């Protein structure tokens, strides 16, 4: 008697994990993939900037520069400024400041936005009304000018700059999270969770927030460019990152005097800001597609 | 509709009051004694004299009294005197505001005229090479810092080629009359208006693309095609008119970014507008001007939002407010 075993196709029925589906879709967006790799490289470079810079970014070499910016050469790949400071090293430090300000400001702004949006969407009623009126007020504030005023009048540190960029830009995320919560609240699985007695806090953190995560991540990625551009614009107007730090915006401000003669002084920092911002925009674009189940084939 | 507008206007009042409190508070806790700004340097630091100046300015009053009197004056159009020029703030702003509105308006029109056709082409040629190129260009346009584009354009067109003036609004050395003067302003406006419209153009073209794509998927488009309407007619008459509706809202909502852009663009190009006045007043700690510029920007933003909502209801019969 031969025994026949039916092969149970357990392996095949196991669903593909969510992150794998997302990754599969993200990979299709060629530019987003390249941008993500580029940003990772820049992140590593930012962490090890102190070890990687060929020169001390603040060391003058007046004998080499003789009061004029020196063009790129074998020694100084991106040239020097009029004090003979190595432009590559300064650009690396500046890129680190930009990335740091951009990412931390966005983490801060997302935390405010999620807290306010989640509170408004979960409780509804007068809480929702009050919080949305506050959001309206912040949306009507000329944020950039207020930033200019505060950093111009009070001066400020890197931390206050991050705090202010975050505090003036959380509104979009708050509205987004609120809308997500309002639409999720009526779904069956939330009702089911309520029925089996899941407490409110757990309902928010385990059931509502995870389902609203995709738009939050996309919004966060697409907010980094705004924060970076704001920081560099402030620094460009002479009101951003305070003096001891190098910043890409400040390098462009200094380059204004040498527009005619020293092209590398404005090309290098401007190109670096653009590449960072563009990469974040591409990654955000790719993530949005990747999170969209309708686009998966 | 009228009731809706009135309700929105009433809602805007607490909004503006809240903003005015914030602005007043910032200036209040800012370092520096405003009385010093009005002190006659001849009489120096005589404390008796300074106390007298403080009394005459009302600075000895408690904060809330000063806030209310400031608000009352502001509502009557009296913004006080500029610390730097000693002229009434209303006059200073009055000189500059039309220039900002002119530049902002021209930039807005440029953005619409460029963004709409680009969006239409992208949508009609979806997933073709030209769509990818235009979409990528739009992303680049959003990503490049405004002030850097300004520097590059200045370098190329004003310094290198010397085709266009790079600074100011009118030629300084030559006095033009009539049509020549208008032409002179236009020549000065080309670079700053281009810079100011760039980011707007880039993002609007993407909105226009997705808006037209959405409309093209609607049932009434299929109906129009099914009844045998020519493609040109389907796109131009049925699709485009509906695809333009979201753009109307975008224009109203773009006021904040135009205000932001004005601060940067006007400063770089020396355009004598409100944005440059604002930046100058920050550098000079000219608090009356700072407060006036902030309040005015906030009013512009609130009005922009309101106009966006009204225009939306006006062009889209499906939306009715009551």
XYZ file of C-alpha atoms in Angstrom:
619
model
C 0.000 0.000 0.000
C 1.467 3.251 -1.010
C 0.861 6.265 0.994
C 0.074 9.403 -0.932
C 0.531 12.662 0.750
C -1.203 15.718 -0.447
C 1.302 18.559 -0.573
C -0.123 21.324 1.528
C 0.641 24.608 -0.141
C 1.191 26.474 3.071
C 4.104 28.463 1.748
C 2.232 29.856 -1.199
C -0.743 31.142 0.729
C 1.272 33.170 3.187
C 0.640 36.808 2.257
C 3.552 38.931 1.165
C 4.443 41.279 4.006
C 3.371 44.870 3.555
C 6.869 46.348 3.545
C 7.881 43.968 0.759
C 5.034 45.184 -1.433
C 5.948 48.773 -0.715
C 9.602 48.140 -1.474
C 8.697 46.366 -4.710
C 6.694 49.388 -5.874
C 9.274 51.906 -4.656
C 12.033 50.109 -6.576
C 10.182 50.780 -9.828
C 10.615 54.536 -9.421
C 14.156 54.740 -10.739
C 14.824 58.363 -9.759
C 13.428 57.839 -6.254
C 15.724 54.849 -5.763
C 18.781 56.772 -6.922
C 17.783 59.696 -4.682
C 17.373 57.426 -1.670
C 20.868 55.999 -2.183
C 22.252 59.513 -2.612
C 20.594 60.677 0.600
C 21.939 57.669 2.493
C 25.439 58.478 1.244
C 25.022 62.090 2.286
C 23.742 60.970 5.663
C 26.848 58.841 6.210
C 28.987 61.726 5.019
C 27.221 64.067 7.439
C 27.884 61.727 10.371
C 31.588 61.411 9.554
C 32.121 64.974 8.316
C 34.811 65.682 10.904
C 36.857 62.696 9.714
C 36.219 63.223 5.999
C 36.889 66.922 5.468
C 40.260 67.342 3.727
C 40.930 70.658 5.525
C 39.704 72.464 8.616
C 36.639 74.297 7.232
C 37.431 77.404 9.305
C 41.198 77.526 8.753
C 42.350 80.537 6.761
C 45.105 80.223 4.198
C 45.647 83.875 3.407
C 49.023 83.191 1.829
C 47.322 80.978 -0.752
C 44.263 83.145 -1.375
C 45.876 86.604 -1.191
C 42.474 88.194 -0.524
C 40.774 86.722 -3.567
C 38.810 83.479 -3.996
C 40.953 80.820 -5.661
C 39.502 78.557 -8.391
C 39.247 74.752 -8.058
C 42.608 73.010 -8.267
C 44.185 69.656 -7.420
C 44.669 70.719 -3.799
C 41.310 72.430 -3.377
C 38.754 70.516 -5.448
C 36.005 73.132 -5.069
C 38.401 76.087 -4.807
C 38.666 78.400 -1.820
C 36.932 81.566 -0.663
C 38.694 84.900 -0.273
C 40.214 83.835 3.086
C 41.649 80.695 1.516
C 39.240 78.438 3.365
C 38.687 75.111 1.586
C 35.317 75.296 -0.118
C 34.792 71.516 -0.219
C 35.196 71.222 3.550
C 32.916 74.183 4.148
C 30.300 72.770 1.776
C 30.408 69.419 3.610
C 29.869 71.109 6.967
C 27.128 73.247 5.420
C 25.366 70.210 3.963
C 25.484 68.584 7.397
C 23.850 71.654 8.974
C 21.167 71.691 6.243
C 20.365 67.998 6.672
C 20.359 68.296 10.463
C 18.078 71.336 10.493
C 15.783 69.861 7.837
C 15.332 66.475 9.473
C 15.064 67.581 13.117
C 12.689 70.441 12.265
C 10.455 68.006 10.413
C 10.508 65.462 13.256
C 9.430 68.268 15.563
C 6.768 69.551 13.201
C 5.370 66.052 12.600
C 5.119 65.439 16.359
C 3.109 68.625 16.846
C 0.981 67.981 13.770
C 0.215 64.369 14.666
C -0.615 65.241 18.276
C -2.971 68.054 17.321
C -4.499 66.264 14.345
C -5.003 63.021 16.287
C -6.550 64.819 19.269
C -8.910 66.785 17.006
C -9.876 63.778 14.908
C -10.297 61.361 17.814
C -12.352 63.556 20.120
C -14.252 65.614 17.553
C -16.800 68.099 18.861
C -15.599 71.282 20.525
C -12.030 69.972 20.898
C -11.873 69.511 17.148
C -13.405 72.937 16.586
C -10.975 74.705 18.897
C -7.897 72.946 17.512
C -8.913 73.624 13.923
C -9.416 77.339 14.680
C -5.896 77.421 16.135
C -4.678 75.700 12.975
C -6.416 78.381 10.894
C -4.655 81.103 12.876
C -1.264 79.529 12.243
C -2.095 79.110 8.557
C -2.763 82.852 8.261
C 0.501 83.868 9.918
C 3.075 85.043 7.396
C 5.427 82.373 8.719
C 8.577 83.247 6.826
C 8.432 86.907 7.843
C 7.795 85.921 11.456
C 10.894 83.715 11.271
C 12.822 86.666 9.869
C 11.568 88.923 12.661
C 12.339 86.509 15.470
C 15.793 85.539 14.256
C 16.548 89.143 13.275
C 15.413 90.760 16.490
C 16.333 88.091 19.028
C 19.248 86.503 17.241
C 19.107 82.804 17.951
C 20.786 79.445 17.946
C 20.503 76.439 15.692
C 17.993 74.957 18.144
C 15.674 77.982 18.167
C 15.753 77.946 14.367
C 14.707 74.286 14.320
C 12.054 74.953 16.957
C 10.613 77.877 14.984
C 10.560 76.119 11.606
C 8.745 73.222 13.270
C 6.363 75.403 15.253
C 5.277 77.362 12.166
C 4.749 74.463 9.755
C 2.810 71.678 11.503
C -0.604 72.700 10.137
C -0.721 70.584 6.983
C 0.144 67.424 8.907
C -2.441 68.216 11.590
C -5.164 68.578 8.974
C -4.034 65.413 7.219
C -4.039 63.294 10.397
C -7.381 64.725 11.488
C -8.976 63.862 8.148
C -7.526 60.333 8.260
C -8.789 59.816 11.807
C -12.254 61.087 10.953
C -12.559 58.668 8.050
C -11.017 55.735 9.947
C -13.174 56.266 13.026
C -16.309 55.108 11.222
C -14.794 51.881 9.876
C -15.891 48.469 11.127
C -12.526 47.421 12.558
C -12.501 50.405 14.892
C -16.037 49.642 15.991
C -15.006 46.027 16.554
C -12.024 47.135 18.619
C -14.259 49.385 20.691
C -16.708 46.534 21.220
C -14.094 44.234 22.696
C -13.167 47.062 25.063
C -9.906 48.408 23.665
C -9.144 51.549 25.681
C -8.949 54.920 23.936
C -5.195 55.378 24.138
C -4.561 51.936 22.685
C -7.156 52.568 19.999
C -5.184 55.628 18.874
C -1.704 54.157 19.036
C -2.428 50.622 17.808
C -5.387 50.980 15.484
C -5.760 54.528 14.202
C -2.190 55.829 13.907
C -0.698 52.816 12.080
C -3.408 53.156 9.457
C -2.661 56.838 9.010
C 1.081 56.246 8.818
C 1.527 56.220 5.042
C 0.340 59.798 4.395
C 2.284 60.983 7.457
C 5.534 59.497 6.132
C 4.978 60.996 2.688
C 4.178 64.402 4.185
C 7.277 64.208 6.385
C 9.545 63.390 3.447
C 8.085 66.213 1.396
C 8.391 68.657 4.329
C 12.147 68.261 4.660
C 12.812 70.252 1.447
C 10.691 73.100 2.757
C 12.587 73.196 6.049
C 15.954 73.075 4.279
C 14.981 75.804 1.819
C 13.664 77.966 4.677
C 16.893 77.589 6.644
C 19.066 78.391 3.641
C 16.891 81.366 2.637
C 17.147 82.766 6.174
C 20.907 82.246 6.200
C 21.110 83.834 2.770
C 19.391 86.946 4.129
C 21.944 86.924 6.958
C 19.428 85.865 9.620
C 19.623 82.090 9.799
C 22.276 79.825 11.248
C 24.384 81.882 13.685
C 28.062 82.627 12.863
C 30.278 79.784 14.120
C 28.431 77.302 11.883
C 28.951 77.157 8.118
C 25.736 76.968 6.152
C 25.034 76.571 2.466
C 22.743 79.604 2.505
C 25.409 81.710 4.187
C 27.997 80.575 1.643
C 25.689 81.889 -1.080
C 25.326 85.161 0.769
C 29.103 85.561 0.866
C 29.340 84.557 -2.795
C 27.228 87.560 -3.810
C 30.272 89.851 -3.631
C 32.193 87.576 -5.994
C 29.448 86.835 -8.533
C 31.487 88.238 -11.376
C 34.808 86.575 -10.703
C 34.340 83.407 -8.670
C 31.674 81.184 -10.225
C 32.498 78.188 -7.952
C 31.505 80.193 -4.929
C 27.851 80.324 -5.966
C 27.668 77.178 -8.080
C 28.845 74.753 -5.368
C 26.511 75.586 -2.449
C 23.500 76.209 -4.701
C 23.972 72.911 -6.515
C 24.315 71.006 -3.229
C 21.119 72.488 -1.778
C 19.295 71.719 -5.001
C 20.486 68.103 -5.077
C 19.502 67.497 -1.436
C 16.071 69.062 -1.879
C 15.450 67.343 -5.212
C 16.390 63.970 -3.708
C 13.915 64.382 -0.861
C 11.207 65.371 -3.359
C 11.903 62.309 -5.516
C 11.913 59.970 -2.513
C 8.637 61.501 -1.290
C 7.172 61.046 -4.749
C 8.313 57.432 -4.871
C 6.981 56.713 -1.382
C 3.604 58.154 -2.285
C 3.396 55.801 -5.264
C 4.696 52.894 -3.201
C 2.070 53.361 -0.485
C -0.737 53.558 -3.028
C -2.225 50.050 -3.353
C -3.998 51.005 -6.562
C -0.703 51.455 -8.354
C 0.573 47.956 -7.426
C 0.335 45.449 -10.201
C -23.696 83.215 -0.898
C -23.790 86.697 0.629
C -24.473 85.141 4.018
C -21.504 82.834 3.545
C -19.201 85.740 2.699
C -20.414 87.711 5.701
C -19.912 84.705 7.974
C -16.393 84.205 6.659
C -15.592 87.886 7.157
C -16.797 87.674 10.761
C -14.687 84.563 11.291
C -11.641 86.416 10.007
C -11.872 88.986 12.827
C -10.743 86.754 15.738
C -8.090 85.345 13.404
C -6.580 88.753 12.770
C -6.865 89.717 16.438
C -4.961 86.579 17.409
C -2.235 87.402 14.901
C -2.042 90.983 16.134
C -1.586 89.708 19.715
C 1.282 87.477 18.582
C 2.976 90.302 16.685
C 2.488 92.741 19.554
C 3.896 90.215 22.028
C 7.013 89.630 19.936
C 7.746 93.327 19.643
C 6.956 93.729 23.355
C 9.549 91.198 24.512
C 12.099 92.259 21.887
C 15.292 93.732 23.314
C 15.745 97.508 23.212
C 13.683 100.355 24.648
C 11.486 102.002 22.012
C 11.673 105.269 23.967
C 15.394 105.428 23.116
C 14.400 105.650 19.445
C 12.519 108.875 20.052
C 15.005 110.462 22.426
C 16.601 113.648 21.213
C 20.335 112.837 21.247
C 21.083 116.463 22.244
C 19.499 116.013 25.645
C 21.295 112.671 26.067
C 20.619 110.205 28.835
C 18.971 112.507 31.346
C 16.609 110.074 33.167
C 14.046 112.808 33.856
C 13.864 113.567 30.146
C 13.607 109.890 29.113
C 10.795 109.377 31.624
C 9.036 112.326 30.054
C 9.401 110.822 26.566
C 8.069 107.517 27.884
C 5.028 109.276 29.320
C 4.350 111.169 26.123
C 4.557 107.901 24.126
C 2.281 106.140 26.603
C 5.004 103.608 27.413
C 4.351 103.952 31.160
C 0.938 102.325 30.696
C 0.407 98.610 31.358
C 0.760 96.198 28.404
C -2.927 95.559 27.738
C -3.742 99.287 27.697
C -0.995 99.858 25.153
C -2.182 96.897 23.063
C -5.752 98.187 22.940
C -4.679 101.706 22.010
C -2.297 100.326 19.361
C -5.084 98.179 17.926
C -7.523 101.094 17.924
C -5.040 103.285 16.092
C -4.156 100.523 13.634
C -7.812 100.020 12.784
C -8.033 103.694 11.925
C -5.079 103.327 9.581
C -2.657 105.011 11.966
C 0.392 102.761 12.208
C 2.592 105.338 13.932
C 5.917 106.648 12.690
C 8.868 104.797 11.229
C 11.843 104.825 13.617
C 14.285 105.305 10.758
C 12.681 107.799 8.402
C 10.326 109.500 10.915
C 7.642 109.363 8.232
C 4.191 107.915 8.962
C 4.228 104.134 8.461
C 1.085 104.380 6.333
C 2.988 106.575 3.852
C 6.007 104.244 3.790
C 3.763 101.251 3.114
C 1.682 103.229 0.630
C 4.833 103.918 -1.396
C 5.832 100.268 -1.471
C 2.643 98.209 -1.563
C 1.666 99.027 -5.192
C 5.106 97.895 -6.383
C 4.707 94.570 -4.574
C 1.203 94.070 -5.920
C 2.448 94.861 -9.432
C 5.333 92.402 -9.220
C 3.223 89.721 -7.517
C 0.380 90.170 -10.012
C 2.660 89.909 -13.032
C 4.348 86.822 -11.561
C 0.934 85.265 -10.931
C -0.225 85.841 -14.508
C 3.074 84.470 -15.842
C 2.684 81.348 -13.706
C -0.827 80.690 -14.973
C 0.077 81.299 -18.610
C 2.991 78.860 -18.423
C 1.731 76.262 -15.960
C -1.673 75.575 -17.524
C -0.413 74.641 -21.010
C 2.413 72.549 -19.525
C -0.039 70.681 -17.326
C -2.386 70.072 -20.268
C 0.389 68.727 -22.464
C 1.640 66.467 -19.654
C -1.826 65.080 -19.031
C -2.675 64.484 -22.689
C 0.677 62.800 -23.349
C 0.623 60.852 -20.105
C 3.500 58.389 -19.557
C 5.329 59.538 -22.682
C 8.846 60.921 -22.786
C 7.597 64.505 -22.930
C 5.452 63.946 -19.817
C 8.433 62.554 -17.902
C 10.627 65.436 -18.981
C 8.029 68.056 -17.998
C 7.280 66.346 -14.671
C 10.966 66.077 -13.824
C 11.519 69.706 -14.785
C 8.631 70.681 -12.517
C 10.213 68.813 -9.606
C 13.516 70.537 -10.311
C 11.707 73.881 -10.375
C 10.235 73.213 -6.944
C 13.552 72.024 -5.537
C 15.932 74.756 -6.631
C 16.235 77.558 -4.048
C 14.594 80.766 -5.246
C 17.514 82.959 -4.234
C 19.963 80.743 -6.086
C 17.967 80.986 -9.313
C 17.963 84.732 -8.740
C 21.755 84.764 -8.427
C 22.208 82.624 -11.542
C 19.849 84.792 -13.631
C 21.525 87.950 -12.349
C 24.900 86.524 -13.263
C 23.852 85.447 -16.756
C 21.421 88.133 -17.957
C 22.429 91.202 -16.009
C 26.181 90.840 -15.538
C 27.435 88.559 -18.303
C 25.151 89.345 -21.240
C 24.092 92.757 -19.931
C 20.662 92.362 -21.561
C 18.533 93.285 -18.578
C 18.929 95.538 -15.568
C 19.470 93.610 -12.371
C 18.629 96.083 -9.655
C 15.739 98.409 -8.855
C 12.559 99.272 -10.654
C 13.555 102.238 -12.791
C 16.777 103.359 -14.436
C 18.552 105.825 -12.177
C 20.604 107.874 -14.612
C 18.080 108.362 -17.409
C 14.679 110.050 -17.000
C 12.154 108.317 -19.254
C 8.734 109.737 -20.086
C 5.400 108.122 -20.971
C 5.658 104.849 -22.855
C 9.442 104.745 -22.476
C 9.039 104.827 -18.691
C 6.614 101.891 -18.762
C 9.022 99.960 -20.954
C 11.797 100.736 -18.493
C 9.779 99.272 -15.595
C 8.938 96.201 -17.671
C 12.627 95.626 -18.426
C 13.399 95.855 -14.718
C 10.558 93.506 -13.896
C 11.481 90.577 -16.154
C 14.090 88.955 -13.881
C 12.352 89.347 -10.492
C 8.963 88.313 -11.907
C 10.521 85.207 -13.484
C 12.150 84.240 -10.201
C 8.992 84.893 -8.205
C 6.829 82.837 -10.561
C 9.170 79.856 -10.932
C 8.173 77.716 -7.939
C 4.501 78.536 -8.494
C 4.680 77.573 -12.162
C 6.358 74.293 -11.354
C 3.859 73.171 -8.748
C 0.797 74.437 -10.613
C 1.721 72.535 -13.759
C 1.629 69.336 -11.696
C -1.763 70.218 -10.218
C -3.086 71.038 -13.682
C -1.841 67.687 -14.943
C -3.515 65.618 -12.231
C -6.673 67.701 -12.359
C -7.083 67.168 -16.108
C -6.298 63.462 -15.732
C -8.992 63.130 -13.110
C -11.563 64.888 -15.279
C -10.637 62.755 -18.306
C -11.614 59.668 -16.333
C -15.122 60.965 -15.641
C -18.262 59.477 -17.149
C -19.346 62.615 -18.970
C -16.137 62.562 -20.975
C -16.903 59.021 -22.066
C -20.418 60.177 -22.941
C -19.079 63.059 -24.995
C -16.769 60.724 -26.875
C -19.521 58.152 -27.313
C -21.862 60.633 -28.905
C -19.163 61.311 -31.437
C -17.785 64.673 -30.353
C -14.423 65.388 -31.859
C -11.406 64.969 -29.571
C -10.571 68.671 -29.799
C -14.071 69.496 -28.616
C -14.016 66.890 -25.846
C -10.773 68.237 -24.442
C -11.309 71.928 -25.029
C -14.968 72.208 -24.083
C -15.844 69.348 -21.761
C -12.614 68.472 -20.006
C -10.581 71.646 -19.768
C -13.266 73.850 -18.276
C -13.726 71.452 -15.410
C -10.031 70.791 -15.041
C -9.397 74.509 -14.507
C -11.625 74.686 -11.420
C -9.010 73.557 -8.870
C -6.589 76.121 -10.310
C -8.888 78.916 -9.166
C -8.471 77.775 -5.570
C -4.732 77.341 -5.962
C -4.355 80.956 -7.020
C -6.023 82.204 -3.854
C -4.065 79.793 -1.676
C -0.762 80.828 -3.240
C -0.813 84.234 -1.529
C 1.349 83.077 1.418
C 4.075 81.737 -0.852
C 3.976 84.881 -3.004
C 4.347 86.978 0.160
C 7.282 84.792 1.245
C 8.800 84.979 -2.223
C 8.456 88.754 -2.219
C 10.691 89.083 0.861
C 13.512 87.161 -0.827
C 13.096 88.277 -4.434
C 12.643 91.974 -3.703
C 15.697 91.974 -1.449
C 17.938 90.413 -4.093
C 16.720 92.548 -6.978
C 16.409 95.755 -4.966
C 12.748 95.977 -5.922
C 11.218 98.833 -3.889
C 8.314 96.798 -2.501
C 6.862 95.786 0.831
C 9.009 92.674 1.115
C 12.242 94.622 0.899
C 10.827 97.210 3.293
C 10.116 94.387 5.723
C 13.651 92.978 5.558
C 15.155 96.475 5.873
C 12.963 97.229 8.872
C 14.111 94.029 10.609
C 17.748 94.937 10.081
C 17.027 98.447 11.372
C 14.812 97.274 14.270
C 12.072 99.519 12.927
C 9.238 98.040 14.997
C 6.273 100.121 13.737
C 7.073 99.079 10.159
C 7.660 95.455 11.170
C 4.228 95.309 12.827
C 2.491 96.985 9.910
C 4.120 94.699 7.313
C 3.230 91.585 9.320
C -0.381 92.639 9.823
C -0.729 93.581 6.166
C 0.721 90.234 5.037
C -1.701 88.422 7.336
C -4.623 90.399 5.908
C -3.477 89.544 2.373
C -3.330 85.842 3.271
C -6.785 85.858 4.897
C -8.285 87.719 1.928
C -6.569 85.299 -0.473
C -8.097 82.308 1.336
C -11.517 83.926 1.327
C -11.330 84.792 -2.380
C -10.228 81.235 -3.143
C -13.313 79.786 -1.450
C -15.697 82.292 -3.021
C -14.224 81.860 -6.483
C -14.441 78.101 -6.065
C -18.183 78.254 -5.371
C -18.616 80.715 -8.196
C -16.981 78.618 -10.937
C -18.199 75.229 -9.707
C -21.998 75.027 -9.615
C -21.771 71.737 -7.678
C -20.536 73.634 -4.650
C -23.007 75.704 -2.720
C -22.336 77.356 0.602
C -25.091 78.400 2.905
